[in-house]
XYZ file of C-alpha atoms in Angstrom:
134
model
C 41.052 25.532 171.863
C 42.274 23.745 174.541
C 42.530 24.550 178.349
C 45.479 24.592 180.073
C 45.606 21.552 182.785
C 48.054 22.332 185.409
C 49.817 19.413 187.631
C 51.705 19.672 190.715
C 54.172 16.586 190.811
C 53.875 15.149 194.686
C 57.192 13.647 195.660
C 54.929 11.771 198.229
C 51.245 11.482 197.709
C 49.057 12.615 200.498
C 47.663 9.808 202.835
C 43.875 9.125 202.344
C 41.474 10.413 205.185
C 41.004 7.048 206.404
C 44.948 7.190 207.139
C 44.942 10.627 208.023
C 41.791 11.569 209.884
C 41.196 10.911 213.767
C 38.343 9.124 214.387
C 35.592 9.691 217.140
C 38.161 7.544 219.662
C 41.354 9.299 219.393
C 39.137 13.104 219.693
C 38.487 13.965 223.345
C 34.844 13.748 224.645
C 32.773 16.550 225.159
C 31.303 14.799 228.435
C 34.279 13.681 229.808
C 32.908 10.848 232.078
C 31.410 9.247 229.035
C 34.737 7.399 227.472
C 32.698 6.054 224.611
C 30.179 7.373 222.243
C 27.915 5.529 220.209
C 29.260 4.902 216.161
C 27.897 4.376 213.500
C 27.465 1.190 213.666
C 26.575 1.210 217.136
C 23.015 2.529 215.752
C 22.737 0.408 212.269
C 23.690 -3.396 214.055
C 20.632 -3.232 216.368
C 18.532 -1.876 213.691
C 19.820 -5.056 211.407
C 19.934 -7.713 214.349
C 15.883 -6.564 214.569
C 14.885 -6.907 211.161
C 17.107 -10.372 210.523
C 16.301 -12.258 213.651
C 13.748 -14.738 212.756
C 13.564 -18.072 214.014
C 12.167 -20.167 211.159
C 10.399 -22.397 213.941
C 8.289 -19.326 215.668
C 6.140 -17.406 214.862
C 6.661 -13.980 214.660
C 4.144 -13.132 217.095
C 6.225 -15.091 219.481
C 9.672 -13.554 218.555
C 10.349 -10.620 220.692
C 13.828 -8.114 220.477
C 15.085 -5.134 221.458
C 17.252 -2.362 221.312
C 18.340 -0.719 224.669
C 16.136 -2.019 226.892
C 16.598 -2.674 230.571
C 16.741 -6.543 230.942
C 16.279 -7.634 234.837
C 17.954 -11.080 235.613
C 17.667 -11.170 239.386
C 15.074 -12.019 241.275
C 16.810 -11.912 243.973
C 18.023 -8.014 243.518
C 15.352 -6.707 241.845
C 16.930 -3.478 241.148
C 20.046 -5.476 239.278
C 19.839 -4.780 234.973
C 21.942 -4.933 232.417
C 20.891 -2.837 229.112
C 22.612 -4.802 226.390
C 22.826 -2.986 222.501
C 19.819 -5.847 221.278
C 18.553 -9.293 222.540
C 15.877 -11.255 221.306
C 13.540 -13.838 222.871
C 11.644 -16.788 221.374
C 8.416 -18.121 223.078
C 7.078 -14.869 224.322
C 4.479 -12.470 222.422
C 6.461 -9.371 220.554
C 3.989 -7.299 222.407
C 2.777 -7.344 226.561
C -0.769 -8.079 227.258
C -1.013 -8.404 223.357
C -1.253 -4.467 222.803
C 1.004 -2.707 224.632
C 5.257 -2.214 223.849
C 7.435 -3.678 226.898
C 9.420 -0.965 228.914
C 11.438 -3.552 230.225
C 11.929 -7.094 230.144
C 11.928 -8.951 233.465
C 13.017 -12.676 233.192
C 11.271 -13.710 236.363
C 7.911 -12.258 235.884
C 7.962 -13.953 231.424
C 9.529 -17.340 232.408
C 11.997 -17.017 229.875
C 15.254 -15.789 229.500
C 16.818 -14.361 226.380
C 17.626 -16.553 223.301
C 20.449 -14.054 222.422
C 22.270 -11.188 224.091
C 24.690 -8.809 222.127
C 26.489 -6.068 223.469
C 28.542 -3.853 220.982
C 32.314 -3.115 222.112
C 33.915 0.189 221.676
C 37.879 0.838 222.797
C 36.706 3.339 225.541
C 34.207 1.237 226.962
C 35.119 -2.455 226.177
C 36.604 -3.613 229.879
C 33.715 -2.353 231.320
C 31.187 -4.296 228.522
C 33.434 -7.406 228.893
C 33.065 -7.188 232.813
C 36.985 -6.314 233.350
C 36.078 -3.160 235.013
C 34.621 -2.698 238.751
């Protein structure tokens, strides 16, 4: 015994979600002054950047990086930060006072400013990351 199979011929076969679907940037925000959300990816490339950045000429005692952390810059203004997606530093200890996690990072008070700096662009937001937008 057989079952029956039934088919319905499509003229024009439907587009595939990727096609079809809005994404998170063409649906309106539920906070309205926040223009862009965290993605995906926005969560997994910090995550990777911190398990893949290894200077093979430091130790890794001496290789610090972070995720959303405020980074001050100024000495000058104090109060001035940027909080990039991830940076990492070579030549300071992964840990402050050797025990304790870092809260911030202040470039004037560790004598060394950040080996790498990457901040992740999203349509809403990308003017204002690139420094277009006052």
């Amino acid at each position: 015994m057989t079952t029956p199979s039934f088919t319905i011929p499509q003229s024009d076969p439907p587009l595939s979600p990727r096609q079809s679907l809005p994404t998170m940037y063409d649906l309106p925000s539920d906070n309205p002054l926040e223009p862009g959300l965290p993605d995906e990816f926005h969560l997994l490339q910090p995550q990777l950047l911190l398990l893949t950045f290894q200077p093979p000429n430091w130790e890794p005692d001496l290789v610090f990086s972070a995720a959303d952390l405020n980074l001050y810059y100024n000495v000058r203004h104090p109060q001035w930060y940027k909080r990039p997606d991830w940076f990492g530093v070579v030549g300071v200890p992964r840990l402050y006072d050797g025990h304790d996690l870092r809260l911030s990072y202040v470039i004037w008070q560790e004598g060394v400013s950040p080996t790498i700096v990457v901040e992740l662009l999203s349509p809403g937001t990308e003017n204002q990351d690139l420094g277009q937008e006052l």
